[in-house]
Coordinates of C-alpha atoms and ligand atoms in Angstrom, one line a residue:
M275 CA 2.6 12.5 17.0
K276 CA -0.1 14.9 17.2
I277 CA -2.5 14.6 14.1
E278 CA -5.0 17.3 13.0
M279 CA -8.0 15.5 12.0
K280 CA -11.2 16.6 10.1
E281 CA -14.1 15.2 8.6
T282 CA -14.7 16.1 4.9
L283 CA -17.2 15.4 2.2
S284 CA -15.2 14.5 -0.9
K285 CA -16.7 15.1 -4.4
K286 CA -15.5 11.9 -5.7
I287 CA -13.8 8.9 -4.4
L288 CA -12.7 6.8 -7.4
T289 CA -9.7 8.5 -9.3
E290 CA -9.0 7.3 -12.8
A291 CA -5.6 5.7 -12.9
K292 CA -3.1 7.6 -15.0
G293 CA 0.5 7.4 -15.9
Y294 CA 2.4 5.0 -13.8
L295 CA -0.9 4.0 -11.9
N296 CA -2.3 2.7 -15.2
V297 CA -1.1 -0.8 -15.1
G298 CA -4.1 -3.1 -14.9
F299 CA -5.6 -0.7 -12.5
T300 CA -8.7 1.6 -13.8
H301 CA -9.1 3.6 -10.5
S302 CA -7.3 4.3 -7.2
L303 CA -9.5 4.8 -4.2
N304 CA -8.3 6.7 -1.0
P305 CA -10.6 6.6 2.0
Y306 CA -8.5 9.3 3.6
S307 CA -6.3 12.2 2.6
G308 CA -3.1 12.1 4.7
C309 CA -1.5 9.3 6.5
A310 CA -0.7 8.9 10.2
F311 CA 1.9 6.4 9.5
S312 CA 4.2 9.2 8.0
C313 CA 6.9 6.9 6.4
R314 CA 10.0 8.8 5.7
Y315 CA 10.3 7.5 2.2
C316 CA 6.6 8.1 1.4
Y317 CA 6.5 9.5 -2.1
V318 CA 3.1 11.4 -1.4
R319 CA 5.3 13.8 0.6
E320 CA 6.5 15.1 -2.7
M321 CA 3.2 15.1 -4.4
P322 CA 1.0 18.3 -4.8
I323 CA -1.4 17.4 -2.1
Q324 CA 1.6 17.7 0.4
R325 CA 3.8 20.1 -1.2
F326 CA 1.3 23.0 -0.9
K327 CA 0.4 22.2 2.6
E328 CA 1.6 24.0 5.6
I329 CA 1.3 20.9 8.0
P330 CA 3.7 18.2 7.6
W331 CA 3.1 14.9 6.3
G332 CA 1.8 12.6 9.0
E333 CA 0.5 15.5 11.0
W334 CA -2.9 15.8 9.2
L335 CA -5.7 13.6 8.2
D336 CA -8.9 14.1 6.3
I337 CA -11.7 11.5 7.0
K338 CA -13.8 11.1 3.9
T339 CA -17.0 10.4 5.6
N340 CA -19.1 10.1 2.5
A341 CA -16.7 7.6 0.8
A342 CA -19.1 4.7 0.5
E343 CA -21.9 6.7 -0.7
N344 CA -19.9 8.2 -3.6
Y345 CA -18.4 4.9 -4.4
R346 CA -22.0 3.5 -4.8
N347 CA -22.8 6.3 -7.2
E348 CA -19.8 6.3 -9.1
I349 CA -19.5 2.6 -9.8
I350 CA -23.5 2.5 -10.7
K351 CA -22.5 5.3 -13.5
L352 CA -19.5 3.4 -14.7
R353 CA -21.5 0.1 -14.9
R354 CA -24.0 1.8 -17.0
K355 CA -21.2 2.7 -19.4
N356 CA -19.9 -1.0 -19.2
K357 CA -16.6 0.2 -17.9
P358 CA -14.3 -2.3 -16.4
V359 CA -13.5 -1.3 -12.7
N360 CA -10.1 -2.5 -11.2
I361 CA -9.3 -0.8 -7.8
F362 CA -6.1 -0.1 -6.0
M363 CA -7.0 0.9 -2.5
S364 CA -5.0 3.0 -1.6
S365 CA -2.4 5.0 -3.6
A366 CA -1.9 8.0 -1.3
T367 CA -2.9 6.9 2.1
D368 CA -3.3 3.8 4.1
P369 CA -7.0 2.4 4.2
Y370 CA -6.3 1.1 7.6
Q371 CA -5.1 4.3 9.5
P372 CA -5.5 3.9 13.3
I373 CA -8.6 6.1 13.1
E374 CA -10.3 3.7 10.9
R375 CA -11.0 1.4 14.0
K376 CA -13.6 4.0 15.1
A377 CA -14.3 5.9 11.7
N378 CA -15.1 2.7 9.8
I379 CA -14.7 4.5 6.4
T380 CA -13.1 1.6 4.7
R381 CA -15.2 -1.0 6.3
A382 CA -18.2 0.9 4.9
I383 CA -16.8 1.0 1.5
L384 CA -16.3 -2.8 1.5
A385 CA -19.9 -3.3 2.7
E386 CA -21.0 -1.3 -0.3
M387 CA -18.7 -3.3 -2.6
I388 CA -20.5 -6.4 -1.8
E389 CA -23.6 -4.7 -3.1
N390 CA -21.9 -3.3 -6.1
P391 CA -18.6 -5.2 -6.7
P392 CA -15.8 -3.9 -8.9
D393 CA -14.1 -6.5 -11.1
F394 CA -11.0 -6.6 -9.0
L395 CA -10.0 -5.1 -5.7
Q396 CA -6.4 -4.8 -4.2
I397 CA -6.2 -3.6 -0.7
Q398 CA -2.8 -2.3 0.0
T399 CA -2.0 -1.7 3.6
R400 CA 0.5 -2.2 6.4
S401 CA -1.9 -2.3 9.1
P402 CA -3.1 -5.4 11.0
L403 CA -6.4 -3.7 11.6
I404 CA -7.4 -5.1 8.2
T405 CA -8.0 -8.4 9.9
R406 CA -11.0 -6.9 11.5
D407 CA -12.7 -6.9 8.0
I408 CA -12.0 -10.4 7.0
D409 CA -15.6 -11.2 7.4
L410 CA -16.5 -8.7 4.6
I411 CA -13.5 -9.6 2.4
I412 CA -14.6 -13.1 2.4
R413 CA -18.2 -12.2 1.2
L414 CA -16.6 -9.6 -1.3
K415 CA -14.3 -12.6 -2.7
E416 CA -17.5 -14.3 -3.8
K417 CA -18.5 -11.3 -6.0
C418 CA -15.2 -10.3 -7.5
E419 CA -11.4 -10.8 -7.5
V420 CA -9.7 -9.6 -4.3
L421 CA -6.0 -9.4 -3.4
V422 CA -4.7 -8.3 0.0
S423 CA -1.4 -6.9 -0.3
M424 CA 0.5 -6.2 3.0
T425 CA 3.5 -4.0 2.7
I426 CA 6.5 -5.6 4.5
E427 CA 9.6 -3.9 3.4
T428 CA 12.0 -5.8 5.5
D429 CA 11.8 -8.3 8.3
R430 CA 14.3 -6.2 10.4
E431 CA 12.3 -4.2 12.9
E432 CA 15.3 -1.9 13.7
I433 CA 15.4 -1.0 10.0
K434 CA 11.6 -0.4 10.0
Q435 CA 12.2 2.2 12.8
I436 CA 14.5 4.1 10.8
F437 CA 12.2 4.4 7.9
A438 CA 8.8 4.0 9.2
S439 CA 8.6 4.5 12.9
Y440 CA 5.1 5.3 13.2
A441 CA 3.9 2.2 11.2
P442 CA 3.0 -1.1 12.7
G443 CA 5.6 -3.7 13.7
I444 CA 6.8 -6.2 11.3
K445 CA 5.8 -9.2 13.3
I446 CA 2.2 -8.2 13.7
R447 CA 1.9 -7.5 9.9
L448 CA 3.3 -11.0 9.3
K449 CA 0.9 -12.5 11.7
A450 CA -2.2 -10.5 10.0
L451 CA -1.0 -11.7 6.6
K452 CA -1.1 -15.4 7.9
E453 CA -4.6 -15.0 9.4
I454 CA -5.8 -13.4 6.1
H455 CA -4.2 -16.4 4.1
D456 CA -5.5 -18.8 6.5
A457 CA -9.0 -17.4 5.8
G458 CA -8.7 -18.4 2.2
I459 CA -8.2 -14.7 0.9
P460 CA -5.4 -14.3 -1.9
T461 CA -2.5 -12.5 -0.3
Q462 CA 0.6 -10.6 -1.3
A463 CA 3.6 -9.4 0.5
S464 CA 4.6 -6.0 -0.9
I465 CA 8.5 -5.6 -0.5
S466 CA 7.9 -2.1 -1.3
P467 CA 10.3 -0.3 -1.0
V468 CA 13.0 -2.9 -0.5
L469 CA 14.8 -2.1 2.6
P470 CA 17.9 -4.2 4.0
F471 CA 16.7 -7.6 5.3
T472 CA 18.0 -10.8 6.7
P473 CA 18.8 -13.9 4.7
D474 CA 15.5 -15.5 6.3
F475 CA 13.1 -13.1 5.0
P476 CA 11.7 -15.2 2.2
K477 CA 11.3 -18.2 4.6
Q478 CA 9.1 -16.0 6.9
L479 CA 6.8 -15.3 3.9
K480 CA 6.4 -18.9 2.8
G481 CA 3.1 -20.3 3.3
I482 CA 1.4 -17.2 3.9
V483 CA 1.5 -15.5 0.5
N484 CA 0.3 -16.2 -2.9
H485 CA 2.6 -13.5 -4.6
V486 CA 5.5 -11.3 -3.7
W487 CA 5.8 -7.8 -5.0
I488 CA 9.2 -6.4 -5.2
D489 CA 9.6 -2.6 -5.7
T490 CA 12.4 -0.1 -4.9
L491 CA 12.8 3.6 -4.0
S492 CA 14.4 4.1 -7.4
I493 CA 11.5 2.7 -9.5
G494 CA 8.5 2.8 -7.2
D495 CA 8.2 6.5 -6.3
G496 CA 6.7 7.4 -9.7
S497 CA 9.7 9.5 -10.9
M498 CA 12.3 6.9 -11.3
G499 CA 13.9 7.9 -8.0
K500 CA 13.8 11.6 -8.3
R501 CA 11.3 11.9 -5.6
S502 CA 13.3 9.5 -3.2
E503 CA 16.3 11.6 -3.8
R504 CA 14.4 14.7 -2.9
L505 CA 13.3 13.0 0.3
G506 CA 17.0 12.4 1.3
M507 CA 16.8 8.6 1.0
P508 CA 20.4 8.2 -0.4
K509 CA 21.6 10.1 2.7
V510 CA 19.7 8.1 5.3
F511 CA 21.1 4.9 3.7
E512 CA 24.5 6.3 3.8
E513 CA 24.1 7.5 7.4
H514 CA 23.4 3.8 8.6
D515 CA 26.0 2.4 6.5
L516 CA 23.4 0.8 4.3
S517 CA 24.4 2.2 1.0
K518 CA 25.0 -1.0 -0.7
W519 CA 21.2 -1.4 -0.6
Y520 CA 20.5 1.8 -2.3
R521 CA 21.5 0.7 -5.8
K522 CA 19.5 1.1 -9.0
D523 CA 19.4 -2.5 -9.8
I524 CA 18.6 -3.8 -6.1
H525 CA 15.3 -5.2 -7.6
V526 CA 17.2 -7.7 -9.7
M527 CA 19.3 -8.9 -7.0
V528 CA 16.3 -9.3 -4.5
E529 CA 14.3 -11.1 -7.3
K530 CA 17.1 -13.5 -7.9
Y531 CA 17.4 -14.3 -4.1
F532 CA 13.7 -14.8 -3.8
H533 CA 13.7 -17.2 -6.7
K534 CA 15.6 -19.6 -4.5
Y535 CA 12.5 -19.8 -2.2
F536 CA 9.6 -18.9 -4.6
P537 CA 8.6 -20.0 -8.2
S538 CA 8.6 -17.4 -10.8
E539 CA 4.7 -17.3 -11.0
M540 CA 4.7 -16.0 -7.5
I541 CA 7.1 -13.2 -7.9
R542 CA 6.1 -10.0 -9.5
V543 CA 8.7 -7.1 -9.9
S544 CA 8.1 -3.6 -10.5
K545 CA 9.7 -2.3 -13.6
K546 CA 9.6 1.3 -15.2
E547 CA 6.0 2.4 -15.4
A548 CA 4.8 -0.3 -13.1
F549 CA 2.4 0.3 -10.2
P550 CA 4.4 1.9 -7.3
K551 CA 3.1 0.8 -3.9
Ligands
LIG222 S1 1.5 4.0 4.8 FE1 1.9 4.4 2.6 S2 0.8 6.4 2.3 FE2 1.1 6.2 4.4 S3 3.0 7.3 5.0 FE3 3.6 5.1 4.5 S4 4.1 5.0 2.3 FE4 2.9 7.0 2.6

């Protein structure tokens, strides 16, 4: 897919967490606007940043070249006011876009965080490119709490192809998660949104995660399923004969199943008002 990319100077990089984002996190941080992974279920498609744009989601990307500098200025101000800083990176893009390999925006932010750490950083991605930055994350972990959360919505590649064909494959995400965990960095598998998986899915996550996060298209879209409905998700499930997986209580069933493999303290389930990604 052709992507229209441009470099931009953003006024701010930390966005105060509001509403459904405001669950333990004080800020979200998006090093890019737009997202090359273009997942079909992505709730950002239904947000003003995309709804008022003429170019389709997945076909544009703004590279925030001054992100690290903004971060430094903003955190210094927050610290002067003694404010806690718990960051979710990222809520409306993936911090490890393919262009990150060259642009190094996220890497520069991490380097800056080592100098001026937040209290907590959760890195949310579905890209194995994050392993490039293991060196910096290890150093950051000495300064603040860090969690690397890898989105792994399913263990079935053919299902991933239906919903997120431009996103990295599942096997390489699992491999990256293992590498990060082996490096001593706390990890989470974010089954978000839950997509149909094989009975062996929990076994594949064993030993490579500290937590499992379970979220669904009905809860995690920030509008209790309305955005997912507007994106036509029920129809996509139906077309592929997967409707039994599109039910409002699917998180309850998935949690129950994962409990056979993981103790309760390792499983986190998105509830109403919980953080969506
Ligand atoms: S990776 Fe995240 S932000 Fe990007 S399209 Fe997929 S769900 Fe949306």
